[in-house]
XYZ file of C-alpha atoms in Angstrom:
203
model
C 3.286 3.531 -3.030
C 3.524 6.737 -1.024
C 1.226 8.210 1.609
C 1.241 11.887 2.556
C 0.023 12.395 6.129
C -0.693 16.115 5.969
C 0.117 17.636 9.341
C -0.582 21.295 10.111
C 0.586 23.499 12.960
C -1.460 22.730 16.072
C -1.882 19.110 14.980
C -3.213 16.276 17.106
C -0.376 13.808 17.672
C -2.654 10.760 17.791
C -4.140 11.507 14.387
C -0.912 11.924 12.461
C 1.312 9.460 14.292
C -1.042 6.486 14.635
C -1.910 6.499 10.952
C 1.673 6.949 9.791
C 3.063 4.362 12.232
C 0.565 1.680 11.219
C 1.023 2.294 7.502
C 4.809 2.275 7.846
C 4.665 -1.287 9.125
C 4.035 -2.083 5.458
C 7.268 -0.572 4.164
C 8.594 -4.011 3.267
C 5.614 -4.335 0.932
C 6.292 -0.998 -0.717
C 3.818 1.193 1.167
C 5.329 4.111 3.078
C 3.858 7.110 4.919
C 5.510 10.495 5.393
C 4.615 13.337 7.736
C 3.910 16.101 5.234
C 3.953 19.701 6.427
C 3.369 23.199 4.998
C 6.389 24.538 6.909
C 9.665 22.785 7.782
C 8.649 22.453 11.443
C 5.163 22.243 12.937
C 4.160 22.265 16.596
C 1.458 19.991 17.959
C -1.460 21.059 20.128
C 0.603 19.883 23.112
C 3.811 21.670 22.156
C 5.651 18.816 20.418
C 7.808 20.149 17.577
C 8.082 17.899 14.543
C 10.212 18.281 11.446
C 8.239 17.378 8.349
C 9.515 14.493 6.232
C 8.040 15.945 3.045
C 6.861 19.450 2.053
C 3.144 19.911 1.444
C 3.739 19.910 -2.321
C 4.384 16.175 -1.940
C 0.598 15.675 -2.022
C 0.658 16.012 -5.806
C 2.766 12.865 -6.228
C 1.422 10.799 -3.334
C -0.842 7.837 -4.045
C -2.682 8.444 -0.780
C -3.284 11.716 1.078
C -4.491 11.744 4.687
C -5.440 15.083 6.202
C -4.768 15.182 9.936
C -6.663 17.283 12.442
C -5.678 19.872 14.999
C -6.687 22.936 16.924
C -5.965 25.304 14.026
C -7.884 23.581 11.235
C -10.372 26.442 10.957
C -7.419 28.767 10.330
C -6.157 26.357 7.677
C -9.406 26.358 5.716
C -9.558 30.168 5.924
C -6.097 30.454 4.357
C -6.638 30.533 0.588
C -2.922 30.327 -0.148
C -2.480 27.214 1.987
C -5.569 25.528 0.569
C -4.283 26.201 -2.959
C -1.256 24.030 -2.102
C -3.534 20.996 -1.777
C -4.620 20.118 -5.332
C -6.033 16.679 -4.501
C -7.460 14.342 -7.128
C -9.839 11.569 -5.989
C -9.770 10.095 -9.477
C -6.195 8.911 -8.952
C -5.599 9.207 -5.199
C -7.046 7.752 -2.024
C -7.983 10.739 0.140
C -8.817 10.518 3.831
C -9.418 12.965 6.636
C -9.240 12.602 10.410
C -11.609 14.534 12.683
C -11.386 18.263 11.816
C -9.544 17.299 8.639
C -13.043 16.845 7.214
C -13.233 20.642 7.136
C -10.333 20.666 4.682
C -12.055 18.143 2.419
C -15.244 20.207 2.568
C -13.299 23.365 1.722
C -11.785 21.559 -1.271
C -15.254 20.557 -2.455
C -14.624 16.837 -1.983
C -17.580 16.150 0.338
C -20.335 17.775 -1.716
C -22.231 14.546 -2.349
C -21.322 12.383 0.632
C -21.701 12.321 4.410
C -18.672 12.394 6.660
C -17.340 11.468 10.089
C -15.636 13.914 12.420
C -15.112 14.542 16.129
C -17.779 16.075 18.362
C -16.107 19.493 18.620
C -15.680 19.787 14.856
C -19.162 18.504 14.026
C -21.006 21.863 14.001
C -18.350 23.414 11.777
C -18.465 20.533 9.306
C -22.273 20.676 9.282
C -22.121 24.420 8.620
C -20.382 23.510 5.357
C -23.528 21.655 4.315
C -22.084 18.225 5.047
C -24.140 15.543 6.797
C -22.161 14.201 9.760
C -22.648 10.553 10.705
C -22.702 9.186 14.233
C -20.001 6.711 13.278
C -16.204 6.421 13.550
C -15.504 5.813 9.860
C -17.128 6.212 6.469
C -15.894 5.952 2.907
C -17.267 6.237 -0.584
C -15.029 5.326 -3.469
C -11.633 6.933 -2.949
C -12.644 9.315 -0.140
C -12.845 8.449 3.559
C -13.327 10.278 6.843
C -12.804 9.184 10.432
C -14.105 10.657 13.675
C -12.441 10.387 17.079
C -8.675 10.261 17.615
C -8.424 6.488 17.933
C -10.438 6.063 14.729
C -7.162 6.876 12.972
C -6.515 3.132 13.129
C -9.553 2.661 10.881
C -8.238 5.203 8.406
C -4.911 3.335 8.307
C -6.738 0.010 7.965
C -8.663 1.406 4.987
C -5.463 2.573 3.305
C -3.630 -0.724 3.845
C -6.634 -2.782 2.723
C -7.094 -0.722 -0.426
C -3.407 -0.684 -1.340
C -2.199 -4.126 -0.220
C -5.253 -6.208 0.663
C -7.003 -7.361 3.803
C -4.327 -9.859 4.813
C -1.754 -7.081 5.080
C -4.117 -5.043 7.247
C -4.758 -8.055 9.479
C -1.026 -8.583 9.977
C -0.451 -4.974 11.031
C -3.440 -4.814 13.356
C -2.581 -8.145 14.953
C 0.941 -6.901 15.702
C -0.108 -3.638 17.372
C -3.198 -4.943 19.192
C -3.235 -5.027 23.003
C -2.081 -8.422 24.226
C -5.027 -10.771 24.570
C -7.246 -8.576 22.375
C -5.743 -9.393 18.996
C -8.741 -10.927 17.290
C -11.137 -8.379 18.751
C -8.954 -5.488 17.581
C -8.483 -6.867 14.077
C -12.148 -7.680 13.555
C -13.361 -4.339 14.917
C -11.167 -2.359 12.543
C -12.029 -4.461 9.511
C -15.718 -4.334 10.393
C -15.585 -0.522 10.487
C -13.971 -0.449 7.051
C -16.230 -3.047 5.434
C -19.394 -1.598 6.916
C -18.779 1.590 4.961
C -18.246 -0.369 1.747
C -14.738 1.069 1.677
C -12.764 -1.956 0.527
C -13.113 -1.483 -3.185
C -10.469 -1.943 -5.858
C -8.385 1.166 -6.419
């Protein structure tokens, strides 16, 4: 089971790295995430250069595709050639977006009939696409999910792990990475966010 964490130039490190790091704690169970980029090297919003692990075409074979956010997402959605390299299929893939990544899902026509979550700065741009933005950190319908706020990337990862491997696997990962003394609180908060949106459905 493969996860493409789509990471564009100008990306937010928290969005791409938290999701991929949490999911990759499930490698022993056959679930692996890869930083997936449109160019061999991308540079984060803070100047961190990262070499992609997979080219963007990897999205066509991935079981899960997560679209990260960044300061250049509006440029991404305006680039027809780049958007054409993202032929996503919610009928066979789990598809998630973090913060401004919701703009990409809207541009692909994947949010036509559902509300979404995004960050405060991206909200007016997502709403201008005709999408209702929720005052919530996470929302999912069927095989599509969105998360708002950098640290909500843990909820996106929790959703992926729960859908692919089950709740127990998600609990194990969250318990391991939780701040010491806040294990139960961290686990329950993440699972509550996922279950509240009716996201934990059979793939």
